Short mmCIF file of C-alpha atoms and ligand atoms in Angstrom, two decimals:
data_model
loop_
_atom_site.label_atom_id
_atom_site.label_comp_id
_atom_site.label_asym_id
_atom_site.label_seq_id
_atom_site.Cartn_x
_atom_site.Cartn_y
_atom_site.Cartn_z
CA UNK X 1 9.55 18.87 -57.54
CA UNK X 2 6.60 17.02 -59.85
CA UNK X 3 5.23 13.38 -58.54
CA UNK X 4 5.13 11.63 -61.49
CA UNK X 5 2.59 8.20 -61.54
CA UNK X 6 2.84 5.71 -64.18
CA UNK X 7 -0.28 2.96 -64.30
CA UNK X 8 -0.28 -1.00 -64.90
CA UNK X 9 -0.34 -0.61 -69.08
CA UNK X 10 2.63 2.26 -68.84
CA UNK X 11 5.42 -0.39 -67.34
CA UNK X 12 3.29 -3.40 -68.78
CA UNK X 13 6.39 -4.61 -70.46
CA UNK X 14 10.40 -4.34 -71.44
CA UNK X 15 9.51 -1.63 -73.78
CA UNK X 16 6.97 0.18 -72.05
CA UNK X 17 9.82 0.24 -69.46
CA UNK X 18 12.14 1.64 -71.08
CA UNK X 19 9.88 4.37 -72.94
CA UNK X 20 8.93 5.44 -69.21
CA UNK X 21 12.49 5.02 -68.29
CA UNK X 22 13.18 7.94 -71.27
CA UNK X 23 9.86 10.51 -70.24
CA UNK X 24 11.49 10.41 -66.37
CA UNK X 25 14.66 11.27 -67.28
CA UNK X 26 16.48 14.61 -67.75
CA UNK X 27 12.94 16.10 -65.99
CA UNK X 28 14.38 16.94 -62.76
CA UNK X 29 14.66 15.76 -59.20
CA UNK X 30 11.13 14.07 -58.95
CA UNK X 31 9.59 11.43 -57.63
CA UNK X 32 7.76 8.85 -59.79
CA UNK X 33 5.51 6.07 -58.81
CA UNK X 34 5.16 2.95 -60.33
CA UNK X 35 2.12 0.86 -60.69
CA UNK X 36 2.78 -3.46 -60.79
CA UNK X 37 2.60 -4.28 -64.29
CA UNK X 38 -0.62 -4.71 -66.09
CA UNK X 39 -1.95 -7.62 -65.24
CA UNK X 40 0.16 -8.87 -62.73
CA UNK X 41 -2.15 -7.45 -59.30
CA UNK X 42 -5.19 -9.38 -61.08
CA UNK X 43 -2.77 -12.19 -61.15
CA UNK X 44 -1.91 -11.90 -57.28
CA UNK X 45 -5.75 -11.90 -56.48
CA UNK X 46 -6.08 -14.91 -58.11
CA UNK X 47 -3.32 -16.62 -56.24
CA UNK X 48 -4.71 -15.27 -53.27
CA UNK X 49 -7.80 -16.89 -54.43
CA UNK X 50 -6.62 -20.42 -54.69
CA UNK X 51 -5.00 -20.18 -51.38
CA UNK X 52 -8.13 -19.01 -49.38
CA UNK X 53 -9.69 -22.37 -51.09
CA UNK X 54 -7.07 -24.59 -49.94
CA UNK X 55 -5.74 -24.97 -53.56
CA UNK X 56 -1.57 -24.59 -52.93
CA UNK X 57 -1.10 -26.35 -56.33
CA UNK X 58 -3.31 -23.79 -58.39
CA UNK X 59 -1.91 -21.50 -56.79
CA UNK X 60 2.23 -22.64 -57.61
CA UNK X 61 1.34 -23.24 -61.23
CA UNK X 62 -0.15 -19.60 -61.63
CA UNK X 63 3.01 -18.11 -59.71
CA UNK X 64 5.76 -20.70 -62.09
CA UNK X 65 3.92 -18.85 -64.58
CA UNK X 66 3.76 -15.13 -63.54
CA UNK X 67 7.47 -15.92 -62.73
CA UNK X 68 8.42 -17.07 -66.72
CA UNK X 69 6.36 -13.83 -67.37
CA UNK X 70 8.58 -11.66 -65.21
CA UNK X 71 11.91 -13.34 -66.55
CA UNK X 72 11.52 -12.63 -69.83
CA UNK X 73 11.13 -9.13 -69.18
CA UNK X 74 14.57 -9.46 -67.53
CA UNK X 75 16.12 -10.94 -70.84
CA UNK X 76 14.41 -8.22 -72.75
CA UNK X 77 15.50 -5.35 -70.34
CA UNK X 78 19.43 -5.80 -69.13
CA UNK X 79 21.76 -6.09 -71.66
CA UNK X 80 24.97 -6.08 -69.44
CA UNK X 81 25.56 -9.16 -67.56
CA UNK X 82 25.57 -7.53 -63.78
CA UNK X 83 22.01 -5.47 -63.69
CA UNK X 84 20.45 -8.81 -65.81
CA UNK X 85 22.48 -11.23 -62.51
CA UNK X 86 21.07 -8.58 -59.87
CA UNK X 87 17.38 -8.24 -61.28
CA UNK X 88 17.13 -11.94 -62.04
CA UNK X 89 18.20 -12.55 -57.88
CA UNK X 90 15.84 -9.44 -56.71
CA UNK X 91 12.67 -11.12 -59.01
CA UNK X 92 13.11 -14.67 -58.01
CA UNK X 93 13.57 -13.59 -54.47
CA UNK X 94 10.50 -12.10 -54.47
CA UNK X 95 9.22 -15.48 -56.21
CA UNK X 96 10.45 -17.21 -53.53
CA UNK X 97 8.61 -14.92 -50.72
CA UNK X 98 5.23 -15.88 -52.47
CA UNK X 99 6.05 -19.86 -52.70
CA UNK X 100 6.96 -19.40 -48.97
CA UNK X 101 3.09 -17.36 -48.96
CA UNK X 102 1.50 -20.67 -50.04
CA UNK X 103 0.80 -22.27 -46.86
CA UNK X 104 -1.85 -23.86 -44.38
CA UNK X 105 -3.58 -21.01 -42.25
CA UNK X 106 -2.94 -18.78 -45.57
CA UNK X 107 -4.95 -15.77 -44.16
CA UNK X 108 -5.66 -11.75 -44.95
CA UNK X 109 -2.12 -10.45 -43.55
CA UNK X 110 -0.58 -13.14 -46.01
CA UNK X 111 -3.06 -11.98 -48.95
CA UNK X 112 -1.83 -8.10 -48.35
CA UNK X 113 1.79 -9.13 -48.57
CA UNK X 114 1.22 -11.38 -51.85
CA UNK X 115 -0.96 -7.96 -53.43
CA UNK X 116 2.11 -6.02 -52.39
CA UNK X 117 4.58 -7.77 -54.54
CA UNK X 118 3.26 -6.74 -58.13
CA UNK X 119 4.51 -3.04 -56.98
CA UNK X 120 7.61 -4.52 -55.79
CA UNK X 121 8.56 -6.18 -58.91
CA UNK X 122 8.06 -3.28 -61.08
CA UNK X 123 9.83 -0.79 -59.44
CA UNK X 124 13.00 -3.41 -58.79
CA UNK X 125 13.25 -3.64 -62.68
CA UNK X 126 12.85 0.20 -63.45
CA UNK X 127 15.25 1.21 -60.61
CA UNK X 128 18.32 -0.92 -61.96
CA UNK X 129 17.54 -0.60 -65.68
CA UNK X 130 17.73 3.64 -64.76
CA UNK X 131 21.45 2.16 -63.13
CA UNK X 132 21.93 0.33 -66.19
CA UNK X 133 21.12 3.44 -68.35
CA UNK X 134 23.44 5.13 -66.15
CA UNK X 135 20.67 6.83 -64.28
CA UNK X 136 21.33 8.42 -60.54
CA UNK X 137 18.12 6.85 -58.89
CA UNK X 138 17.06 6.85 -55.55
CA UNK X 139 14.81 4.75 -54.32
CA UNK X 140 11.88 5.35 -51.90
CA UNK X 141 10.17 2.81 -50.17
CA UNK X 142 6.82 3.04 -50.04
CA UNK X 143 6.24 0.82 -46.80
CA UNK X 144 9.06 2.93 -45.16
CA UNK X 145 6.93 5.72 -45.27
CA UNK X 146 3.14 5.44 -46.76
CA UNK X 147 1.27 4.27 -43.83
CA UNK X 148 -2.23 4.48 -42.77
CA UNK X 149 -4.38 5.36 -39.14
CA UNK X 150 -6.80 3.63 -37.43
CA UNK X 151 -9.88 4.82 -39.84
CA UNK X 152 -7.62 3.37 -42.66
CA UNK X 153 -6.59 6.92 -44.00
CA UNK X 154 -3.64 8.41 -44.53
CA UNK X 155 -1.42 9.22 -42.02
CA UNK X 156 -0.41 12.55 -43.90
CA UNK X 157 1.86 13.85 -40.78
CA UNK X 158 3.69 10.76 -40.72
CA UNK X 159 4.09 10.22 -44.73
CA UNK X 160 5.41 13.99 -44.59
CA UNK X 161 8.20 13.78 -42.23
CA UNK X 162 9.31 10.17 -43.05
CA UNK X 163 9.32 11.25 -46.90
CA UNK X 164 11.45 14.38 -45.70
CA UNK X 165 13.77 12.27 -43.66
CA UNK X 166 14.33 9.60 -46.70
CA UNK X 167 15.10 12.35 -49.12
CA UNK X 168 17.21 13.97 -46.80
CA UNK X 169 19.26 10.33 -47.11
CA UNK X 170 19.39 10.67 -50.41
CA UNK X 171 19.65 14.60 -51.94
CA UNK X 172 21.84 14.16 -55.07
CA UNK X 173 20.08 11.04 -56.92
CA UNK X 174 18.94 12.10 -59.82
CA UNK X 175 15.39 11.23 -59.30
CA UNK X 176 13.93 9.04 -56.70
CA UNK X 177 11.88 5.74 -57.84
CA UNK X 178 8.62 4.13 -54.99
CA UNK X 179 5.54 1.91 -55.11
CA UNK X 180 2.43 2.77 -55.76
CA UNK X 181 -0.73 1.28 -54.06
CA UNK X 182 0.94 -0.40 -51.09
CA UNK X 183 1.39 0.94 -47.36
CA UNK X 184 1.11 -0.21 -43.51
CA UNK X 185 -1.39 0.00 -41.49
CA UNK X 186 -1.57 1.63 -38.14
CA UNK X 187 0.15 -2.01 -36.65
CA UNK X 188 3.08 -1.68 -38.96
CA UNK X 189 1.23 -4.33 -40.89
CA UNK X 190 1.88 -4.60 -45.05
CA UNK X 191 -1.79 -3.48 -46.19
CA UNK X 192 -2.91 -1.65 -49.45
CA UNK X 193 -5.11 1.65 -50.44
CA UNK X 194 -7.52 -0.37 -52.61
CA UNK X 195 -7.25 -1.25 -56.21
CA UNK X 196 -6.34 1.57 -58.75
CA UNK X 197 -4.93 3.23 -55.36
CA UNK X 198 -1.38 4.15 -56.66
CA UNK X 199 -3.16 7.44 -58.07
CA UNK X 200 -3.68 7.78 -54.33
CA UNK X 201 0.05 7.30 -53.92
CA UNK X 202 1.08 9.67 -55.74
CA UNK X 203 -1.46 12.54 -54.50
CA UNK X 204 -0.59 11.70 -51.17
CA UNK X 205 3.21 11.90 -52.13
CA UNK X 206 2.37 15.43 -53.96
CA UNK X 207 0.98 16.60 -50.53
CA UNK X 208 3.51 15.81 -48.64
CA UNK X 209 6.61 17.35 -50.52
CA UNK X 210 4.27 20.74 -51.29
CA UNK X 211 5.03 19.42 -55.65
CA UNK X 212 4.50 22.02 -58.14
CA UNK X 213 2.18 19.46 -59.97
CA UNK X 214 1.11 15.52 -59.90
CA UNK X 215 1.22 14.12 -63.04
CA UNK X 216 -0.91 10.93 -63.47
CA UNK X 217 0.34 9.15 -66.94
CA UNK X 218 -2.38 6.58 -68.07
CA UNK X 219 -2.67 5.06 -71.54
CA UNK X 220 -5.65 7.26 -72.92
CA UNK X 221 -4.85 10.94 -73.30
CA UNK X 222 -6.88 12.11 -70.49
CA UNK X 223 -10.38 12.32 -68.84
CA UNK X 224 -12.83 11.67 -71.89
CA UNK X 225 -16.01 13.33 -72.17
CA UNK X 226 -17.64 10.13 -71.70
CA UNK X 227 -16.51 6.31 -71.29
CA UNK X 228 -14.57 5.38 -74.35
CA UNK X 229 -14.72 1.68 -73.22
CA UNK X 230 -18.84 2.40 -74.41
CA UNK X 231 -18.95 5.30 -76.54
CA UNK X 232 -17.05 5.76 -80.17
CA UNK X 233 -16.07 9.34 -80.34
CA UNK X 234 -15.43 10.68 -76.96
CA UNK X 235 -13.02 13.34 -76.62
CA UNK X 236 -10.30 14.66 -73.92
CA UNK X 237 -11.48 16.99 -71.83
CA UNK X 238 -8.79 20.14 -71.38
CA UNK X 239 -9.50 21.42 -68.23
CA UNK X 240 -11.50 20.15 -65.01
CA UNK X 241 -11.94 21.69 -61.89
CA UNK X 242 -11.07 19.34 -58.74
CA UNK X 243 -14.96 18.75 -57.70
CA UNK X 244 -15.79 17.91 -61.38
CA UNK X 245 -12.81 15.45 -61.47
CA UNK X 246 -14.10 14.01 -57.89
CA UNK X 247 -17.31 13.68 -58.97
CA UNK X 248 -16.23 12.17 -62.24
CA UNK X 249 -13.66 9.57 -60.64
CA UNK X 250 -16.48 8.78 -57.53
CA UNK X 251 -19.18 7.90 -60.31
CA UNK X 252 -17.27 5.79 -62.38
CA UNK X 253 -14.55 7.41 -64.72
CA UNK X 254 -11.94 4.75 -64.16
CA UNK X 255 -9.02 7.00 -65.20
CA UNK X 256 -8.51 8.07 -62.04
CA UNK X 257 -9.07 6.84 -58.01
CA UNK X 258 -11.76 8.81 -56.49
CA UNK X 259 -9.59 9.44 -53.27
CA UNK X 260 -6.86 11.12 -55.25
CA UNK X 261 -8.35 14.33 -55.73
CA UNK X 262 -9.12 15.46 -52.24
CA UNK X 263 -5.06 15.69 -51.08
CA UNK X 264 -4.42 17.64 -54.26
CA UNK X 265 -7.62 19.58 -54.16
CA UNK X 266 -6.68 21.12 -50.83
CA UNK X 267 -3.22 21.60 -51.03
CA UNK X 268 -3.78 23.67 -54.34
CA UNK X 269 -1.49 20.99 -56.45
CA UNK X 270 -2.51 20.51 -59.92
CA UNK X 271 -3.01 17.12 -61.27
CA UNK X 272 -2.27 16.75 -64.77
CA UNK X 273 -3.47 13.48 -67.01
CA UNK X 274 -1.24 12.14 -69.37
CA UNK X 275 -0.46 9.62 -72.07
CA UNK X 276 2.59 7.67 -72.00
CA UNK X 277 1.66 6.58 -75.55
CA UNK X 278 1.48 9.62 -76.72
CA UNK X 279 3.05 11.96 -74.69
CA UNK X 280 3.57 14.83 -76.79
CA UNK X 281 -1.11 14.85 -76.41
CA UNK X 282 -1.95 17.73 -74.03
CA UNK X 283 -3.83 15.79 -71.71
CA UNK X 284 -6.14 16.54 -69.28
CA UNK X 285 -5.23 19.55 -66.07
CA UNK X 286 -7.15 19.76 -63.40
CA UNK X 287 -6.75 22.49 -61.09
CA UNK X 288 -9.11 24.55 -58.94
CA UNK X 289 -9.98 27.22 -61.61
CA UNK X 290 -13.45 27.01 -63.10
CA UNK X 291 -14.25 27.02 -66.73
CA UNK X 292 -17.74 27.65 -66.50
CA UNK X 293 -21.43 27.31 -68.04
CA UNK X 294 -20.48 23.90 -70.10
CA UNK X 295 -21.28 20.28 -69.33
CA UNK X 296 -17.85 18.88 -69.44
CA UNK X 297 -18.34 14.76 -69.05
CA UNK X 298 -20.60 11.96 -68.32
CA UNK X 299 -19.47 9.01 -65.99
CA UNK X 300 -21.32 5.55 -65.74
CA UNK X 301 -20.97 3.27 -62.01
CA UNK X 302 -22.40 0.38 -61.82
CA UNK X 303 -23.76 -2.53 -58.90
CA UNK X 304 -26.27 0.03 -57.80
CA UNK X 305 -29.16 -0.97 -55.83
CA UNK X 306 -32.03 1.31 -54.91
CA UNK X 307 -34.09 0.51 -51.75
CA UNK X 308 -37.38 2.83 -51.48
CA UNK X 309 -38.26 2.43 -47.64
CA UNK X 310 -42.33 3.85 -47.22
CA UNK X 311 -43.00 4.59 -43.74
CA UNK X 312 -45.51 2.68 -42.34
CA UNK X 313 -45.50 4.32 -38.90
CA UNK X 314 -47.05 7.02 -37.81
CA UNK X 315 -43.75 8.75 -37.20
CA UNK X 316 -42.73 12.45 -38.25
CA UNK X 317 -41.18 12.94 -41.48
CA UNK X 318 -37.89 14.36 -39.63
CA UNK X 319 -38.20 11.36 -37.08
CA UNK X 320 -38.59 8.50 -39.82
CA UNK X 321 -35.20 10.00 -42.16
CA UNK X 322 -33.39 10.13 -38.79
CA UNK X 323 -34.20 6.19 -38.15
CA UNK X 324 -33.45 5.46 -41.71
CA UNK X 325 -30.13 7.33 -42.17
CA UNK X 326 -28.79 6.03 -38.36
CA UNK X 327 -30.04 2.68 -39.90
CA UNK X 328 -27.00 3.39 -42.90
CA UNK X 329 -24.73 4.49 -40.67
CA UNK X 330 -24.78 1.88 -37.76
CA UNK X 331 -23.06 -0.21 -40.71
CA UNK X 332 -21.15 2.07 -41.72
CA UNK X 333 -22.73 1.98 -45.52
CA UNK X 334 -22.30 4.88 -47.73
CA UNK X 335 -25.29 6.29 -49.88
CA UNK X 336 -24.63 7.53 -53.36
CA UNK X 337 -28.38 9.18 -54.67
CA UNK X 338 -31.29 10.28 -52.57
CA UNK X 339 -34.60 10.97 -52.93
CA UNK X 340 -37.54 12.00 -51.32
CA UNK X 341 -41.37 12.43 -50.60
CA UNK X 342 -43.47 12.94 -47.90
CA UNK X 343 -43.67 9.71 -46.72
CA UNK X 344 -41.45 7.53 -48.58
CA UNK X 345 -37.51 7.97 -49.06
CA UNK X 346 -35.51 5.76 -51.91
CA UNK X 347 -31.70 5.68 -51.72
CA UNK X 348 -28.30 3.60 -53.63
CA UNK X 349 -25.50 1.75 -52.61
CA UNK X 350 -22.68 0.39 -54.55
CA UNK X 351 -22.43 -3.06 -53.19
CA UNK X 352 -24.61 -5.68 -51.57
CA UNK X 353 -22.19 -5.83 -48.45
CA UNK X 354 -23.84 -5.82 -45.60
CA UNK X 355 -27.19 -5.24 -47.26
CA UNK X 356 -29.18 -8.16 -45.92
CA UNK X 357 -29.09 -6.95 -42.31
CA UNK X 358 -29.97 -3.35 -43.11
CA UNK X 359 -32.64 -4.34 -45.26
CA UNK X 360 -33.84 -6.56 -42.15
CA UNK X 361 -33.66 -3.14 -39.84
CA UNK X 362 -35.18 -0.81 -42.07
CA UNK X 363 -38.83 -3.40 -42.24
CA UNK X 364 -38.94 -1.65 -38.58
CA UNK X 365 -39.84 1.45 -40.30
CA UNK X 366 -42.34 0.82 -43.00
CA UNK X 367 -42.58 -1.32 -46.50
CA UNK X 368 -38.95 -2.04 -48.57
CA UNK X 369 -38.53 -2.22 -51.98
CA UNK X 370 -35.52 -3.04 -53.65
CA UNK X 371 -33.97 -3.07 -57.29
CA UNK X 372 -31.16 -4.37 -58.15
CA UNK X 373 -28.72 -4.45 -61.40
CA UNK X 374 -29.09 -0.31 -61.25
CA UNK X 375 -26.57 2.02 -62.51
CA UNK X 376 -26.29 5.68 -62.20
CA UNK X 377 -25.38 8.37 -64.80
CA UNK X 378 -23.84 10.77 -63.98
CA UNK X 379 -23.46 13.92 -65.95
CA UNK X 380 -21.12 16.42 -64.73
CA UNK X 381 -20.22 20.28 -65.81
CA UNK X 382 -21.09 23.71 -64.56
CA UNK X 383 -24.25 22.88 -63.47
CA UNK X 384 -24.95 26.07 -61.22
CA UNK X 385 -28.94 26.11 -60.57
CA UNK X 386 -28.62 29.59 -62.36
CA UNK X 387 -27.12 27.86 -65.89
CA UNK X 388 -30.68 27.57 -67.72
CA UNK X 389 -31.16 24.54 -69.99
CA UNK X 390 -28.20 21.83 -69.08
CA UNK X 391 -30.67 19.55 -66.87
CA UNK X 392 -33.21 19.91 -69.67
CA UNK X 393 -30.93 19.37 -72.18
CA UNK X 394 -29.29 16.04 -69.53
CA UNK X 395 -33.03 15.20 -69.48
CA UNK X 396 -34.13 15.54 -73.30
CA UNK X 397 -31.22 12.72 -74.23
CA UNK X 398 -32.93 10.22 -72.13
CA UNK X 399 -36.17 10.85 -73.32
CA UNK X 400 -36.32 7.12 -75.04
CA UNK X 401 -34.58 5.41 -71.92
CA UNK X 402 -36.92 4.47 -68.47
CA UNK X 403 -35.32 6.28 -65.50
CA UNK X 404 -35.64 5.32 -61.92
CA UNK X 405 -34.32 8.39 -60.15
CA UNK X 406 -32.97 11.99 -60.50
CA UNK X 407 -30.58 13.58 -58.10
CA UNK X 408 -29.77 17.63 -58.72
CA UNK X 409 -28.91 19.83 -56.44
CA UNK X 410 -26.33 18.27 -54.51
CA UNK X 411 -23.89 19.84 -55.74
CA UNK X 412 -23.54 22.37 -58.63
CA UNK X 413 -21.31 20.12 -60.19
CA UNK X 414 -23.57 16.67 -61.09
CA UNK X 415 -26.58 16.08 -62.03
CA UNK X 416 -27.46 11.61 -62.02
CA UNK X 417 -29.76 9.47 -63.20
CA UNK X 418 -30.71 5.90 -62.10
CA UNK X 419 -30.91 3.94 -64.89
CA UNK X 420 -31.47 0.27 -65.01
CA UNK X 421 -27.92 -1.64 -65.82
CA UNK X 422 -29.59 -2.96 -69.03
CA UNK X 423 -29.98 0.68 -70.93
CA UNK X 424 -26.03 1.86 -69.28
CA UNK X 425 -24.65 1.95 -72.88
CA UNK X 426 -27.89 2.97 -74.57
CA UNK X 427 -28.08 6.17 -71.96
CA UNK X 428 -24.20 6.96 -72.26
CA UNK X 429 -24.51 6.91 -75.91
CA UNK X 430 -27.79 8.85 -76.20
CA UNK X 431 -25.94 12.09 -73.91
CA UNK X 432 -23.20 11.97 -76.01
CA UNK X 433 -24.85 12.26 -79.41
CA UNK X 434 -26.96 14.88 -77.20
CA UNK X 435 -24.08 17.30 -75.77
CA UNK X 436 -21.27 16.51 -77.26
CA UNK X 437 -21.82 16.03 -80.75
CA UNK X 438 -20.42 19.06 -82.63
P1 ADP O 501 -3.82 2.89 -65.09
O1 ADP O 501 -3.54 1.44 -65.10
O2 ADP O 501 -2.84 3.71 -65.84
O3 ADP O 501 -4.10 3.42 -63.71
P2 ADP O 501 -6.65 2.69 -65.62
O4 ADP O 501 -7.00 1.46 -66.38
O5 ADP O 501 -6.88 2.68 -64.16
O6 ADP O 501 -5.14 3.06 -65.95
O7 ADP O 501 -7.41 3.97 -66.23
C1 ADP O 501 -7.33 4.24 -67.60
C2 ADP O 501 -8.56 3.70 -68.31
O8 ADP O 501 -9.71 4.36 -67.80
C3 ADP O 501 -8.61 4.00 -69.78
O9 ADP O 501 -7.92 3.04 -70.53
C4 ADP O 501 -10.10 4.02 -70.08
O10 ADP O 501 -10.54 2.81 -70.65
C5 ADP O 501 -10.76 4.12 -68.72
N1 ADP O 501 -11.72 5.24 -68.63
C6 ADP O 501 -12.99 5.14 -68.15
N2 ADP O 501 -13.62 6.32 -68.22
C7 ADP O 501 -12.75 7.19 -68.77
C8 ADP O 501 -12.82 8.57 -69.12
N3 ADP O 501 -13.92 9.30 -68.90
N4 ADP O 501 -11.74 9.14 -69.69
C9 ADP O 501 -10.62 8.43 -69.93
N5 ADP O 501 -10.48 7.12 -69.60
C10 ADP O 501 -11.54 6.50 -69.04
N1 LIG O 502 -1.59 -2.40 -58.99
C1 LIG O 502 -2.77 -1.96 -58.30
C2 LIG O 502 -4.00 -2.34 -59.08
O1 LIG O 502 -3.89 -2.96 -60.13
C3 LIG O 502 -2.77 -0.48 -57.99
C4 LIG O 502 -2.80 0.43 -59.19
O2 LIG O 502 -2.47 0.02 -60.31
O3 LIG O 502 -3.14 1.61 -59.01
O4 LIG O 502 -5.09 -2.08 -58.62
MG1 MG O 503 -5.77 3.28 -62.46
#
């Protein structure tokens, strides 16, 4: 059994439905998970948005709209007069549930269950067009059996034997159909695993039924060497190994969640990248064999801040990183780059939450600097510290561009630079003309 995921742009309309409808079919008894359609989870923050300000009447006119949207799909879709009566009822039902969302007291429990529909709709219209097309699906409901614990992960024990229980229900559909992205929380509450999470869906799904392979179709054919939303001429990469694709995802390669490569990592499930425009394109695998002694891609994340923190107390060196890190960690904030001296230590996050007050507790240990609108680089390969001349080469390509901070050594896998946001595209470009140009 393969889990097959499909993003937002891959069911982003009638067609794309239907061509998704055709690459599922006559594959096997798998289980594919749908993404909402593009757009349409961008659209449900924004309701969500007017409703936190009080706004019920922004918010109606941008769901009247979304639901025009989601009925001409419909028309476009069912050509017999029973699936186009049944998908028109399921979609305006689901309509209805967000109108009945717009209310006083509108709150975060309501705001999960509006984020929840976009997954809802989509996989409503692909299950009954597959009955329309005369397609044996089965369908899988994600919050009958995705759920998370009390540290907000995965409940894998429970997804398992849930999953195995709902299959069990259903063994001779042809191929079963589920969300993406949405779950419950330890309460039983509707909740979500974070945007771009369906990728995490479907790892989590590959986990749990032992599949031979997860396949992740996108609309680019594969992980590129580098960003192709900044760089002209990046290429697919062929092969990663997990921990190049983890570091990869975690620093910025939007192809793919960063949490989706840890349940497939460790279950030995290889996760294959493909593209449902081009499907035929061999796409990225990742898998955990190594193809070594290259650099195989450069990532870009961005909203970095670095704060340098020089002690000003006559404290050990051991002492004063203690105080700082416990400083981190009382708020629960994750670090992305370190580095240090003897008496000063500089360090990034990813987002200003929560920054103020650590800032506040970290004066108690010497002078803080901060600067902000950072970004790192990240450029990721082989990188053993045996493999002579890739940091040199990493470094050489950013000769013109001011760096704030290098991180090797970490892992063999990564090597990153702090760059200021400013010279992001400039640096991205300059490594590719660097190491990739052939
Ligand atoms: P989906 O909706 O299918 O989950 P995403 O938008 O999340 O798709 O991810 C695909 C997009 O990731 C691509 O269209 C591309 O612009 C972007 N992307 C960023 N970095 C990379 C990379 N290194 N390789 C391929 N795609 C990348
Ligand atoms: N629909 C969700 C999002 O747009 C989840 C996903 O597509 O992976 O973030
Ligand atoms: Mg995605």
């Amino acid at each position: 059994m393969k889990v097959m995921k499909f993003g937002g742009t891959s069911v982003g309309s009638a067609d794309r439905i239907k061509d998704v409808a055709g690459l599922i079919t006559g594959r096997g008894q798998n289980i594919v998970v749908l993404s909402a359609m593009s757009g349409t989870t961008n659209t449900l923050v924004e309701i969500a948005g007017y409703l936190y300000h009080h706004n019920v009447n922004g918010a109606k006119e941008i769901i009247n709209s979304l639901e025009k949207k989601y009925m001409r799909t419909i028309a476009l879709l069912f050509t017999g007069v029973d699936y186009r009566m049944e998908a028109d009822e399921e979609i305006r039902g689901i309509f209805s549930h967000l109108r009945s969302l717009c209310r006083d007291g509108f709150g975060e429990e309501d705001e999960k269950e509006i984020l929840a529909q976009g997954e809802m709709m989509s996989t409503t219209l692909m299950y009954l067009y597959l009955q329309q097309q005369g397609v044996n699906a089965g369908f899988l409901p994600a919050l009958d059996f995705m759920r998370t614990n009390e540290d907000c992960e995965a409940d894998s024990e429970y997804i398992r034997d849930r999953l195995e229980e709902l299959l069990a229900e259903n063994p001779g559909a042809d191929l079963y159909i589920t969300q993406g992205y949405i779950c419950r929380n330890h309460e039983g509450k509707v909740d979500n695993l974070q945007r771009g999470g369906s990728d995490l869906t479907a790892s989590l799904i590959g986990a749990a039924v032992d599949a031979s392979e997860i396949e992740i179709w996108t609309d680019i054919d594969g992980m590129h060497n580098n960003d192709p939303r900044y760089v002209e001429g990046t290429s697919p990469v062929a092969e990663l190994h997990f921990d190049e694709a983890a570091e990869l995802a975690y620093f910025g390669a939007k192809i793919l969640h960063p949490a989706c490569v840890l349940p497939a990592k460790v279950n030995n499930i290889p996760v294959r990248l493909l593209n449902t425009m081009e499907p035929q394109a061999r796409g990225t695998l990742i898998h955990n064999t190594d193809r070594s002694c290259s650099i195989k891609a450069v990532a870009a994340k961005d909203g970095i801040t670095a704060i340098k923190i020089k002690s000003s107390r006559m404290l050990l060196a051991s002492v004063f990183m203690h105080r700082v890190f416990e400083i981190f960690d009382n708020y629960r904030k994750p670090i992305d780059m370190i580095s240090t001296s003897e008496v000063s230590v500089t360090v990034t996050v990813d987002s200003p939450l929560k920054l103020e007050h650590i800032l506040e507790d970290l004066k108690a240990l010497g002078t803080v600097k901060v600067d902000e609108n950072m970004c790192i680089i990240c450029v990721v390969g082989d990188l053993h510290w045996r493999n002579r001349g890739f940091e040199a080469a990493a470094l050489d390509a950013l000769a013109d561009i001011p760096v704030r901070m290098v991180s090797y050594g970490g892992s063999d896998r990564n090597i990153s630079f702090l760059v200021s946001a400013d010279d992001k595209v400039a640096a991205l470009r300059a490594l590719q003309s660097r190491l990739f140009a052939s």
